[in-house]
PDB file of C-alpha atoms in Angstrom:
ATOM      1  CA  MET A 150     -11.908   7.220  20.802  1.00 41.00           C
ATOM      2  CA  PRO A 151     -14.627   8.128  17.828  1.00 41.00           C
ATOM      3  CA  LYS A 152     -13.948   5.310  15.465  1.00 41.00           C
ATOM      4  CA  ASP A 153     -13.085   7.824  12.923  1.00 42.00           C
ATOM      5  CA  SER A 154     -10.564   8.929  14.934  1.00 37.00           C
ATOM      6  CA  VAL A 155      -6.694   8.150  15.237  1.00 40.00           C
ATOM      7  CA  LYS A 156      -3.665   8.559  17.239  1.00 42.00           C
ATOM      8  CA  ARG A 157      -1.552  10.498  15.050  1.00 43.00           C
ATOM      9  CA  ARG A 158       1.902   9.541  15.064  1.00 48.00           C
ATOM     10  CA  GLY A 159       3.187  13.191  13.251  1.00 53.00           C
ATOM     11  CA  PRO A 160       4.069  12.968   9.706  1.00 63.00           C
ATOM     12  CA  PHE A 161       7.458  14.481   9.294  1.00 56.00           C
ATOM     13  CA  ARG A 162       9.182  11.345  11.151  1.00 47.00           C
ATOM     14  CA  PRO A 163      10.971  10.129   9.362  1.00 39.00           C
ATOM     15  CA  LYS A 164      10.981   6.666   7.136  1.00 41.00           C
ATOM     16  CA  ALA A 165      13.611   3.415   8.013  1.00 38.00           C
ATOM     17  CA  LYS A 166      16.541   4.086   5.769  1.00 40.00           C
ATOM     18  CA  PRO A 167      16.438   7.652   5.015  1.00 38.00           C
ATOM     19  CA  ILE A 168      18.235   9.086   2.295  1.00 38.00           C
ATOM     20  CA  LYS A 169      19.872  12.244   2.904  1.00 40.00           C
ATOM     21  CA  ARG A 170      18.141  14.999   4.314  1.00 38.00           C
ATOM     22  CA  GLU A 171      17.873  17.654   1.308  1.00 43.00           C
ATOM     23  CA  THR A 172      17.603  21.467   1.457  1.00 41.00           C
ATOM     24  CA  PRO A 173      15.351  23.982  -0.911  1.00 42.00           C
ATOM     25  CA  ARG A 174      18.006  25.872  -2.459  1.00 40.00           C
ATOM     26  CA  GLY A 175      17.608  28.754  -5.269  1.00 38.00           C
ATOM     27  CA  ARG A 176      15.585  30.916  -2.102  1.00 35.00           C
ATOM     28  CA  GLU A 177      16.408  32.773   0.015  1.00 33.00           C
ATOM     29  CA  VAL A 178      14.557  32.490   3.050  1.00 29.00           C
ATOM     30  CA  GLN A 179      12.925  35.712   3.627  1.00 29.00           C
ATOM     31  CA  GLN A 180      12.719  37.830   6.631  1.00 27.00           C
ATOM     32  CA  ALA A 181       9.227  37.886   8.840  1.00 26.00           C
ATOM     33  CA  SER A 182       8.161  41.809   7.441  1.00 27.00           C
ATOM     34  CA  ASP A 183       7.918  39.804   4.344  1.00 31.00           C
ATOM     35  CA  LEU A 184       5.633  37.251   5.817  1.00 29.00           C
ATOM     36  CA  GLU A 185       2.094  38.838   5.665  1.00 32.00           C
ATOM     37  CA  ASP A 186       1.311  36.524   3.192  1.00 34.00           C
ATOM     38  CA  VAL A 187       0.980  33.043   4.705  1.00 34.00           C
ATOM     39  CA  GLY A 188       0.416  34.988   8.108  1.00 33.00           C
ATOM     40  CA  GLY A 189       2.727  36.517  10.634  1.00 30.00           C
ATOM     41  CA  GLN A 190       2.315  37.315  13.795  1.00 30.00           C
ATOM     42  CA  ARG A 191       2.466  40.732  13.731  1.00 31.00           C
ATOM     43  CA  GLU A 192      -0.857  42.545  14.070  1.00 35.00           C
ATOM     44  CA  ILE A 193      -2.774  44.735  10.598  1.00 36.00           C
ATOM     45  CA  SER A 194      -3.378  48.015  11.694  1.00 40.00           C
ATOM     46  CA  SER A 195      -7.163  48.536   9.415  1.00 43.00           C
ATOM     47  CA  GLY A 196      -5.024  51.316   8.161  1.00 49.00           C
ATOM     48  CA  GLU A 197      -2.228  49.525   7.041  1.00 66.00           C
ATOM     49  CA  SER A 198      -1.705  47.753   2.898  1.00 80.00           C
ATOM     50  CA  GLN A 199      -0.829  44.523   1.240  1.00 84.00           C
ATOM     51  CA  LYS A 200       0.386  44.506  -2.956  1.00 87.00           C
ATOM     52  CA  LEU A 201      -3.224  42.433  -4.607  1.00 90.00           C
ATOM     53  CA  GLN A 202      -1.646  39.410  -5.991  1.00 87.00           C
ATOM     54  CA  LYS A 203       0.209  38.348  -2.106  1.00 83.00           C
ATOM     55  CA  VAL A 204      -3.257  38.931  -0.786  1.00 83.00           C
ATOM     56  CA  MET A 205      -5.345  36.808  -3.782  1.00 84.00           C
ATOM     57  CA  ALA A 206      -2.512  34.102  -2.919  1.00 79.00           C
ATOM     58  CA  GLN A 207      -2.322  34.214   0.019  1.00 72.00           C
ATOM     59  CA  LEU A 208      -6.069  33.357   0.052  1.00 72.00           C
ATOM     60  CA  GLY A 209      -5.745  30.216  -1.702  1.00 69.00           C
ATOM     61  CA  LEU A 210      -7.262  31.576  -5.036  1.00 78.00           C
ATOM     62  CA  GLY A 211      -3.648  30.824  -6.705  1.00 76.00           C
ATOM     63  CA  SER A 212       0.221  30.979  -7.255  1.00 78.00           C
ATOM     64  CA  ARG A 213       0.943  34.623  -7.068  1.00 81.00           C
ATOM     65  CA  ARG A 214       2.238  34.497 -10.680  1.00 85.00           C
ATOM     66  CA  ARG A 215      -0.678  33.561 -12.273  1.00 87.00           C
ATOM     67  CA  MET A 216      -2.725  36.418  -9.785  1.00 89.00           C
ATOM     68  CA  GLU A 217      -0.866  39.262 -12.092  1.00 91.00           C
ATOM     69  CA  GLU A 218      -1.639  37.678 -14.717  1.00 92.00           C
ATOM     70  CA  LEU A 219      -5.270  37.292 -14.079  1.00 92.00           C
ATOM     71  CA  ILE A 220      -5.502  41.036 -12.376  1.00 93.00           C
ATOM     72  CA  ALA A 221      -3.292  41.912 -16.095  1.00 93.00           C
ATOM     73  CA  GLU A 222      -6.216  40.135 -17.996  1.00 93.00           C
ATOM     74  CA  GLY A 223      -8.656  43.011 -16.200  1.00 92.00           C
ATOM     75  CA  GLY A 224     -10.592  40.021 -14.369  1.00 91.00           C
ATOM     76  CA  VAL A 225     -10.443  41.694 -10.807  1.00 93.00           C
ATOM     77  CA  ARG A 226     -12.149  44.220 -10.180  1.00 93.00           C
ATOM     78  CA  VAL A 227     -11.223  46.801  -6.052  1.00 93.00           C
ATOM     79  CA  ASN A 228     -14.329  47.859  -4.748  1.00 93.00           C
ATOM     80  CA  GLY A 229     -15.843  47.827  -8.270  1.00 91.00           C
ATOM     81  CA  GLU A 230     -12.755  48.978 -10.440  1.00 93.00           C
ATOM     82  CA  VAL A 231     -11.079  47.182 -12.579  1.00 94.00           C
ATOM     83  CA  ALA A 232      -7.765  46.583 -10.963  1.00 93.00           C
ATOM     84  CA  THR A 233      -3.954  46.915 -11.195  1.00 93.00           C
ATOM     85  CA  ILE A 234      -0.785  45.211 -10.541  1.00 91.00           C
ATOM     86  CA  GLY A 235       0.894  46.315  -7.791  1.00 89.00           C
ATOM     87  CA  GLN A 236      -2.546  47.713  -6.262  1.00 92.00           C
ATOM     88  CA  ARG A 237      -2.401  47.632  -2.445  1.00 91.00           C
ATOM     89  CA  VAL A 238      -5.935  46.954  -0.201  1.00 90.00           C
ATOM     90  CA  ARG A 239      -6.517  47.729   2.665  1.00 86.00           C
ATOM     91  CA  THR A 240      -9.201  45.795   5.504  1.00 81.00           C
ATOM     92  CA  ASN A 241     -12.837  45.970   4.435  1.00 83.00           C
ATOM     93  CA  ASP A 242     -11.127  46.296   0.250  1.00 87.00           C
ATOM     94  CA  VAL A 243     -13.561  44.178  -1.547  1.00 90.00           C
ATOM     95  CA  ILE A 244     -12.054  41.692  -3.965  1.00 91.00           C
ATOM     96  CA  GLU A 245     -13.984  40.380  -6.385  1.00 91.00           C
ATOM     97  CA  VAL A 246     -13.196  37.898  -9.147  1.00 90.00           C
ATOM     98  CA  GLY A 247     -14.752  37.173 -11.746  1.00 85.00           C
ATOM     99  CA  ARG A 248     -18.421  36.337  -9.872  1.00 83.00           C
ATOM    100  CA  LYS A 249     -16.550  35.514  -6.675  1.00 84.00           C
ATOM    101  CA  LYS A 250     -16.702  38.583  -3.662  1.00 85.00           C
ATOM    102  CA  ILE A 251     -13.822  38.546  -0.988  1.00 83.00           C
ATOM    103  CA  THR A 252     -13.872  41.089   1.940  1.00 78.00           C
ATOM    104  CA  PHE A 253     -10.482  41.855   2.419  1.00 75.00           C
ATOM    105  CA  VAL A 254      -9.877  40.856   6.224  1.00 69.00           C
ATOM    106  CA  PRO A 255      -6.199  39.846   7.109  1.00 63.00           C
ATOM    107  CA  ASP A 256      -6.932  37.749  10.233  1.00 50.00           C
ATOM    108  CA  VAL A 257      -5.012  34.493   8.900  1.00 51.00           C
ATOM    109  CA  LYS A 258      -2.047  33.606  10.691  1.00 62.00           C
ATOM    110  CA  ILE A 259      -1.235  30.946   8.864  1.00 80.00           C
ATOM    111  CA  PRO A 260      -2.095  28.154   6.243  1.00 87.00           C
ATOM    112  CA  ARG A 261      -4.564  25.268   6.548  1.00 90.00           C
ATOM    113  CA  VAL A 262      -2.914  22.246   4.998  1.00 95.00           C
ATOM    114  CA  ILE A 263      -4.019  18.473   4.742  1.00 96.00           C
ATOM    115  CA  LEU A 264      -2.900  15.541   3.779  1.00 97.00           C
ATOM    116  CA  TYR A 265      -4.879  12.385   1.940  1.00 97.00           C
ATOM    117  CA  HIS A 266      -4.790   9.471   0.711  1.00 97.00           C
ATOM    118  CA  LYS A 267      -6.067   8.585  -2.737  1.00 96.00           C
ATOM    119  CA  LEU A 268      -7.511   5.993  -3.971  1.00 95.00           C
ATOM    120  CA  GLU A 269      -6.696   4.440  -7.269  1.00 95.00           C
ATOM    121  CA  GLY A 270      -9.254   5.534  -9.289  1.00 93.00           C
ATOM    122  CA  GLU A 271      -9.347   8.946  -8.376  1.00 94.00           C
ATOM    123  CA  ILE A 272      -8.390  12.379 -10.395  1.00 93.00           C
ATOM    124  CA  VAL A 273      -6.876  15.586  -9.331  1.00 92.00           C
ATOM    125  CA  SER A 274      -9.340  18.112 -10.487  1.00 89.00           C
ATOM    126  CA  HIS A 275     -12.605  20.345  -9.333  1.00 83.00           C
ATOM    127  CA  ASN A 276     -14.146  19.387 -12.752  1.00 80.00           C
ATOM    128  CA  ASP A 277     -14.323  16.138 -14.522  1.00 82.00           C
ATOM    129  CA  PRO A 278     -16.305  16.078 -18.064  1.00 85.00           C
ATOM    130  CA  LYS A 279     -16.319  11.566 -17.529  1.00 86.00           C
ATOM    131  CA  GLU A 280     -17.802  12.099 -14.230  1.00 85.00           C
ATOM    132  CA  ARG A 281     -15.376  10.715 -13.296  1.00 89.00           C
ATOM    133  CA  ALA A 282     -14.420  10.382  -8.673  1.00 89.00           C
ATOM    134  CA  THR A 283     -12.113  13.875  -7.531  1.00 92.00           C
ATOM    135  CA  VAL A 284     -10.159  13.809  -4.975  1.00 94.00           C
ATOM    136  CA  PHE A 285     -11.564  17.598  -3.971  1.00 93.00           C
ATOM    137  CA  GLU A 286     -15.288  15.787  -3.662  1.00 91.00           C
ATOM    138  CA  LYS A 287     -13.565  14.641  -0.089  1.00 91.00           C
ATOM    139  CA  LEU A 288     -12.063  17.588   1.813  1.00 93.00           C
ATOM    140  CA  PRO A 289     -13.439  19.400   3.594  1.00 92.00           C
ATOM    141  CA  ARG A 290     -16.140  22.299   2.113  1.00 89.00           C
ATOM    142  CA  ILE A 291     -13.797  26.087   3.481  1.00 85.00           C
ATOM    143  CA  ARG A 292     -15.620  29.167   3.064  1.00 78.00           C
ATOM    144  CA  ASN A 293     -13.279  32.692   1.216  1.00 72.00           C
ATOM    145  CA  ALA A 294     -10.571  30.537  -0.361  1.00 79.00           C
ATOM    146  CA  LYS A 295     -10.112  26.660  -2.249  1.00 85.00           C
ATOM    147  CA  TRP A 296      -8.180  23.987  -1.242  1.00 92.00           C
ATOM    148  CA  LEU A 297      -4.275  23.974  -3.844  1.00 91.00           C
ATOM    149  CA  SER A 298      -2.530  20.632  -4.647  1.00 93.00           C
ATOM    150  CA  VAL A 299       0.632  20.302  -3.614  1.00 93.00           C
ATOM    151  CA  GLY A 300       1.227  18.188  -7.512  1.00 88.00           C
ATOM    152  CA  ARG A 301      -0.459  15.591  -8.689  1.00 90.00           C
ATOM    153  CA  LEU A 302      -0.575  11.800  -9.233  1.00 94.00           C
ATOM    154  CA  ASP A 303      -2.196  10.384 -12.285  1.00 93.00           C
ATOM    155  CA  PHE A 304      -4.979   7.694 -11.993  1.00 93.00           C
ATOM    156  CA  ASN A 305      -3.925   4.624 -11.024  1.00 94.00           C
ATOM    157  CA  THR A 306      -1.858   6.312  -8.299  1.00 96.00           C
ATOM    158  CA  GLY A 307      -2.405   6.193  -4.676  1.00 96.00           C
ATOM    159  CA  GLY A 308      -0.601   7.445  -2.451  1.00 97.00           C
ATOM    160  CA  LEU A 309      -0.101  10.614  -0.213  1.00 97.00           C
ATOM    161  CA  LEU A 310      -1.264  14.426  -1.630  1.00 97.00           C
ATOM    162  CA  ILE A 311      -0.856  18.300   0.362  1.00 97.00           C
ATOM    163  CA  PHE A 312      -4.086  20.554  -0.379  1.00 96.00           C
ATOM    164  CA  THR A 313      -2.883  23.807   2.044  1.00 93.00           C
ATOM    165  CA  THR A 314      -4.750  27.135   1.018  1.00 88.00           C
ATOM    166  CA  SER A 315      -1.788  28.955   0.268  1.00 86.00           C
ATOM    167  CA  GLY A 316      -1.026  29.728  -3.287  1.00 83.00           C
ATOM    168  CA  GLU A 317       2.546  30.043  -1.787  1.00 83.00           C
ATOM    169  CA  LEU A 318       3.486  27.551  -0.291  1.00 88.00           C
ATOM    170  CA  ALA A 319       2.028  25.140  -3.056  1.00 89.00           C
ATOM    171  CA  ASN A 320       4.291  27.104  -5.541  1.00 86.00           C
ATOM    172  CA  ARG A 321       7.148  26.867  -3.380  1.00 87.00           C
ATOM    173  CA  LEU A 322       6.464  22.684  -2.768  1.00 90.00           C
ATOM    174  CA  MET A 323       6.392  22.581  -6.620  1.00 88.00           C
ATOM    175  CA  HIS A 324       8.804  24.451  -8.045  1.00 84.00           C
ATOM    176  CA  PRO A 325      11.882  22.844  -9.542  1.00 83.00           C
ATOM    177  CA  SER A 326      14.154  24.943  -8.489  1.00 81.00           C
ATOM    178  CA  PHE A 327      13.793  23.494  -5.051  1.00 82.00           C
ATOM    179  CA  ASP A 328      14.796  20.403  -5.881  1.00 85.00           C
ATOM    180  CA  VAL A 329      11.787  18.726  -3.472  1.00 91.00           C
ATOM    181  CA  GLU A 330      11.114  14.476  -3.086  1.00 94.00           C
ATOM    182  CA  ARG A 331       8.844  11.847  -4.343  1.00 96.00           C
ATOM    183  CA  GLU A 332       9.451   9.019  -2.756  1.00 97.00           C
ATOM    184  CA  TYR A 333       6.810   5.822  -4.052  1.00 97.00           C
ATOM    185  CA  SER A 334       6.149   2.141  -3.183  1.00 97.00           C
ATOM    186  CA  VAL A 335       6.669   0.837  -6.958  1.00 97.00           C
ATOM    187  CA  ARG A 336       5.931  -3.180  -7.582  1.00 96.00           C
ATOM    188  CA  ILE A 337       6.541  -4.419 -10.917  1.00 94.00           C
ATOM    189  CA  PHE A 338       6.158  -7.921 -12.901  1.00 90.00           C
ATOM    190  CA  GLY A 339       9.045  -9.581 -13.054  1.00 85.00           C
ATOM    191  CA  ASP A 340      12.804  -9.175 -12.491  1.00 85.00           C
ATOM    192  CA  ILE A 341      15.014  -5.957 -13.261  1.00 90.00           C
ATOM    193  CA  SER A 342      18.653  -6.532 -13.541  1.00 91.00           C
ATOM    194  CA  GLU A 343      21.514  -4.706 -11.536  1.00 92.00           C
ATOM    195  CA  GLY A 344      21.968  -3.247 -15.263  1.00 94.00           C
ATOM    196  CA  GLN A 345      18.806  -1.790 -15.493  1.00 95.00           C
ATOM    197  CA  MET A 346      18.690  -0.944 -11.968  1.00 94.00           C
ATOM    198  CA  LYS A 347      21.924   0.974 -13.271  1.00 95.00           C
ATOM    199  CA  LEU A 348      19.892   2.898 -15.786  1.00 96.00           C
ATOM    200  CA  LEU A 349      17.866   4.118 -13.326  1.00 96.00           C
ATOM    201  CA  THR A 350      19.743   5.791 -10.983  1.00 95.00           C
ATOM    202  CA  THR A 351      22.645   6.829 -13.580  1.00 95.00           C
ATOM    203  CA  GLY A 352      20.331   8.207 -17.046  1.00 94.00           C
ATOM    204  CA  LEU A 353      17.454   7.340 -19.246  1.00 95.00           C
ATOM    205  CA  THR A 354      16.052   9.343 -22.390  1.00 94.00           C
ATOM    206  CA  LEU A 355      12.125   9.827 -22.282  1.00 95.00           C
ATOM    207  CA  ALA A 356       9.818  11.303 -24.495  1.00 93.00           C
ATOM    208  CA  ASP A 357       9.948  14.757 -23.115  1.00 92.00           C
ATOM    209  CA  GLY A 358      13.915  14.945 -21.765  1.00 93.00           C
ATOM    210  CA  ASN A 359      16.388  12.744 -20.039  1.00 94.00           C
ATOM    211  CA  GLY A 360      15.576  11.289 -16.105  1.00 94.00           C
ATOM    212  CA  LYS A 361      17.182   9.390 -13.728  1.00 95.00           C
ATOM    213  CA  PHE A 362      16.060   8.341 -10.713  1.00 96.00           C
ATOM    214  CA  GLU A 363      17.286   9.632  -6.493  1.00 96.00           C
ATOM    215  CA  LEU A 364      17.840   6.298  -5.858  1.00 96.00           C
ATOM    216  CA  ILE A 365      15.573   2.428  -6.253  1.00 96.00           C
ATOM    217  CA  GLU A 366      15.960  -0.388  -3.557  1.00 95.00           C
ATOM    218  CA  SER A 367      14.552  -3.542  -3.785  1.00 93.00           C
ATOM    219  CA  ILE A 368      11.975  -4.125  -0.236  1.00 92.00           C
ATOM    220  CA  GLY A 369      10.698  -7.448  -0.989  1.00 88.00           C
ATOM    221  CA  GLY A 370       7.749  -9.501  -3.287  1.00 82.00           C
ATOM    222  CA  GLU A 371       6.226 -12.935  -4.033  1.00 81.00           C
ATOM    223  CA  GLY A 372       6.422 -14.886  -6.951  1.00 76.00           C
ATOM    224  CA  ARG A 373       7.234 -12.324  -9.875  1.00 83.00           C
ATOM    225  CA  ASN A 374       5.751  -9.492  -7.782  1.00 89.00           C
ATOM    226  CA  ARG A 375       7.686  -7.211  -6.925  1.00 92.00           C
ATOM    227  CA  TRP A 376       8.103  -4.342  -4.415  1.00 95.00           C
ATOM    228  CA  PHE A 377      10.832  -1.012  -4.591  1.00 96.00           C
ATOM    229  CA  ARG A 378      11.955   1.976  -2.949  1.00 97.00           C
ATOM    230  CA  VAL A 379      11.982   4.638  -5.567  1.00 97.00           C
ATOM    231  CA  VAL A 380      12.961   8.183  -5.377  1.00 97.00           C
ATOM    232  CA  VAL A 381      12.866  10.754  -7.388  1.00 96.00           C
ATOM    233  CA  LYS A 382      12.816  14.900  -7.563  1.00 93.00           C
ATOM    234  CA  GLU A 383      11.126  15.195 -10.917  1.00 87.00           C
ATOM    235  CA  GLY A 384       6.661  16.292 -10.819  1.00 86.00           C
ATOM    236  CA  ARG A 385       6.781  14.901 -14.849  1.00 90.00           C
ATOM    237  CA  ASN A 386       3.758  13.373 -15.587  1.00 91.00           C
ATOM    238  CA  ARG A 387       3.570   9.730 -15.398  1.00 93.00           C
ATOM    239  CA  PHE A 388       7.865   9.830 -14.506  1.00 95.00           C
ATOM    240  CA  VAL A 389       8.005   7.299 -12.363  1.00 96.00           C
ATOM    241  CA  ARG A 390       5.787   4.558 -14.781  1.00 95.00           C
ATOM    242  CA  ARG A 391       7.438   5.494 -18.077  1.00 96.00           C
ATOM    243  CA  MET A 392      10.783   5.369 -16.122  1.00 96.00           C
ATOM    244  CA  PHE A 393      10.556   1.597 -14.911  1.00 96.00           C
ATOM    245  CA  GLU A 394       8.499   1.068 -19.338  1.00 95.00           C
ATOM    246  CA  SER A 395      11.245   2.367 -21.198  1.00 95.00           C
ATOM    247  CA  LEU A 396      13.079  -0.681 -19.619  1.00 95.00           C
ATOM    248  CA  GLY A 397      10.217  -2.289 -20.972  1.00 94.00           C
ATOM    249  CA  LEU A 398       8.699  -3.086 -17.603  1.00 94.00           C
ATOM    250  CA  GLN A 399       5.216  -2.768 -16.223  1.00 91.00           C
ATOM    251  CA  VAL A 400       4.315  -1.163 -14.125  1.00 95.00           C
ATOM    252  CA  SER A 401       1.415  -3.059 -11.556  1.00 94.00           C
ATOM    253  CA  ARG A 402       1.143  -0.444  -8.451  1.00 95.00           C
ATOM    254  CA  LEU A 403       2.399   2.537  -7.837  1.00 97.00           C
ATOM    255  CA  MET A 404       1.618   4.236  -4.185  1.00 97.00           C
ATOM    256  CA  ARG A 405       3.687   7.508  -3.365  1.00 97.00           C
ATOM    257  CA  THR A 406       4.892   7.307   0.461  1.00 97.00           C
ATOM    258  CA  ARG A 407       6.309  10.944   0.723  1.00 96.00           C
ATOM    259  CA  PHE A 408       6.943  14.391  -0.140  1.00 95.00           C
ATOM    260  CA  GLY A 409       9.420  16.235   0.794  1.00 92.00           C
ATOM    261  CA  HIS A 410       9.581  16.127   4.532  1.00 89.00           C
ATOM    262  CA  VAL A 411       6.016  14.998   4.484  1.00 94.00           C
ATOM    263  CA  THR A 412       5.348  11.339   4.778  1.00 95.00           C
ATOM    264  CA  LEU A 413       2.166   9.446   4.907  1.00 96.00           C
ATOM    265  CA  PRO A 414       1.445   8.343   8.224  1.00 95.00           C
ATOM    266  CA  SER A 415       0.693   4.840   8.576  1.00 92.00           C
ATOM    267  CA  GLN A 416      -2.930   5.722  10.115  1.00 94.00           C
ATOM    268  CA  LEU A 417      -4.096   7.682   7.744  1.00 96.00           C
ATOM    269  CA  LYS A 418      -6.829   4.866   5.651  1.00 95.00           C
ATOM    270  CA  ARG A 419      -7.172   4.964   2.021  1.00 95.00           C
ATOM    271  CA  GLY A 420     -10.397   7.601   1.129  1.00 94.00           C
ATOM    272  CA  MET A 421      -9.756   9.352   4.147  1.00 96.00           C
ATOM    273  CA  HIS A 422      -7.901  13.336   5.307  1.00 96.00           C
ATOM    274  CA  MET A 423      -6.090  14.839   8.523  1.00 96.00           C
ATOM    275  CA  GLU A 424      -5.851  18.143   8.907  1.00 95.00           C
ATOM    276  CA  LEU A 425      -2.091  19.522  10.209  1.00 92.00           C
ATOM    277  CA  PRO A 426      -1.718  21.327  13.217  1.00 91.00           C
ATOM    278  CA  GLY A 427      -0.120  24.875  13.376  1.00 86.00           C
ATOM    279  CA  SER A 428       3.758  23.438  14.951  1.00 84.00           C
ATOM    280  CA  GLU A 429       3.748  21.413  12.077  1.00 90.00           C
ATOM    281  CA  ILE A 430       3.144  22.951   9.151  1.00 90.00           C
ATOM    282  CA  ASN A 431       5.174  25.813  10.893  1.00 86.00           C
ATOM    283  CA  VAL A 432       8.192  23.483   9.810  1.00 87.00           C
ATOM    284  CA  LEU A 433       7.294  23.021   6.753  1.00 88.00           C
ATOM    285  CA  LEU A 434       6.829  26.986   6.185  1.00 88.00           C
ATOM    286  CA  ASP A 435      10.277  27.145   7.838  1.00 85.00           C
ATOM    287  CA  TRP A 436      11.875  24.536   5.199  1.00 87.00           C
ATOM    288  CA  VAL A 437      10.470  26.203   2.199  1.00 87.00           C
ATOM    289  CA  GLY A 438      11.415  29.492   3.932  1.00 85.00           C
ATOM    290  CA  LEU A 439       7.978  30.592   5.277  1.00 78.00           C
ATOM    291  CA  SER A 440       8.987  30.951   8.454  1.00 51.00           C
ATOM    292  CA  PHE A 441       7.516  32.869  11.204  1.00 43.00           C
ATOM    293  CA  GLY A 442       6.788  32.669  14.894  1.00 37.00           C
ATOM    294  CA  GLU A 443       4.005  30.060  16.464  1.00 37.00           C
ATOM    295  CA  SER A 444       0.236  30.618  15.419  1.00 38.00           C
ATOM    296  CA  ASN A 445      -1.935  31.821  18.630  1.00 34.00           C
ATOM    297  CA  GLU A 446      -4.151  29.414  20.449  1.00 36.00           C
ATOM    298  CA  ASN A 447      -6.742  30.504  18.595  1.00 37.00           C
ATOM    299  CA  ILE A 448      -5.652  28.353  15.837  1.00 35.00           C
ATOM    300  CA  HIS A 449      -4.034  25.849  17.285  1.00 37.00           C
ATOM    301  CA  SER A 450      -7.323  25.034  18.822  1.00 40.00           C
ATOM    302  CA  ARG A 451      -9.098  24.975  15.583  1.00 37.00           C
ATOM    303  CA  ALA A 452      -5.694  22.689  13.885  1.00 35.00           C
ATOM    304  CA  ARG A 453      -6.516  20.026  16.535  1.00 40.00           C
ATOM    305  CA  ARG A 454     -10.437  19.562  16.545  1.00 39.00           C
ATOM    306  CA  SER A 455      -9.939  19.217  13.266  1.00 35.00           C
ATOM    307  CA  SER A 456      -6.897  16.165  13.121  1.00 35.00           C
ATOM    308  CA  ARG A 457      -9.440  13.692  12.996  1.00 39.00           C
ATOM    309  CA  VAL A 458      -9.859  11.995   9.682  1.00 36.00           C
ATOM    310  CA  ARG A 459     -12.623  10.869   8.358  1.00 34.00           C
ATOM    311  CA  ARG A 460     -14.534   9.405   4.833  1.00 37.00           C
ATOM    312  CA  LYS A 461     -16.849  11.061   3.177  1.00 36.00           C
ATOM    313  CA  THR A 462     -20.318  11.765   4.994  1.00 28.00           C
ATOM    314  CA  GLU A 463     -23.562  11.784   2.304  1.00 30.00           C
ATOM    315  CA  SER A 464     -24.605  15.264   3.668  1.00 33.00           C
ATOM    316  CA  SER A 465     -21.089  16.766   2.588  1.00 33.00           C
ATOM    317  CA  LEU A 466     -22.602  15.429  -0.750  1.00 29.00           C
ATOM    318  CA  VAL A 467     -25.178  17.741  -0.155  1.00 31.00           C
TER     319      VAL A 467
END
């Protein structure tokens, strides 16, 4: 077996002592006929059309709402003409976004999804004025799409990050109405009293509103360093750190280990990534209400070939 390969256990395997499994709320499951934006099994004829903003989201250019805003601003052209919201595009139509040209070919069956084990000291941004290392430098290059981060981790936080080429999938995973759980391993310097533990789960007032942990439990530690398992349904900036800091507690290490049903595989080493196979992507899509039939064999084959994890090589910097 190559050195950079792993025999992977599915990231959907539950962790020890799982809390109550949550189900996305606030959205109805779409019918199969509505799922072209993430690539259904239904064949699309050369004369059939789709809404422009849906196609752009499918191509990984952003959420559908953001695409609508971009179209309204006049930043999108179709076959050389300024596009309008609700405009429909057909196979081989040329979509222009700024200087980027994309030919619409509706042959994508499912979006791509990769897991990345973020290092501390990396930022989740395409560009940084300070020229710090970014997580996007470690991801495989793709054409006619871009990797979208499902949520962020701050500069000093490591652990699980999910990336996808589907703006619709990313938007649903991040939308507050779904109450998606995030699980962290947190190292605290010092002791936490029972009263403080209770306050963290019943609610505290932060600068940007109230907040609470869904769960906090001790998982060991030595000396003054104590480790805790924390589960939240919040995506606010530095939320976990600020909750502890509001009680005068110092977080010395923070790592995300789960996002929704996706856990950080133990074999996925820091600074490495893996691509999910089609079967696991379908589980994720079904969970957020974008389920459809199994992908075709070509997609499965590509996913199997791409499921290896690897460090970024010098050649990828060119």
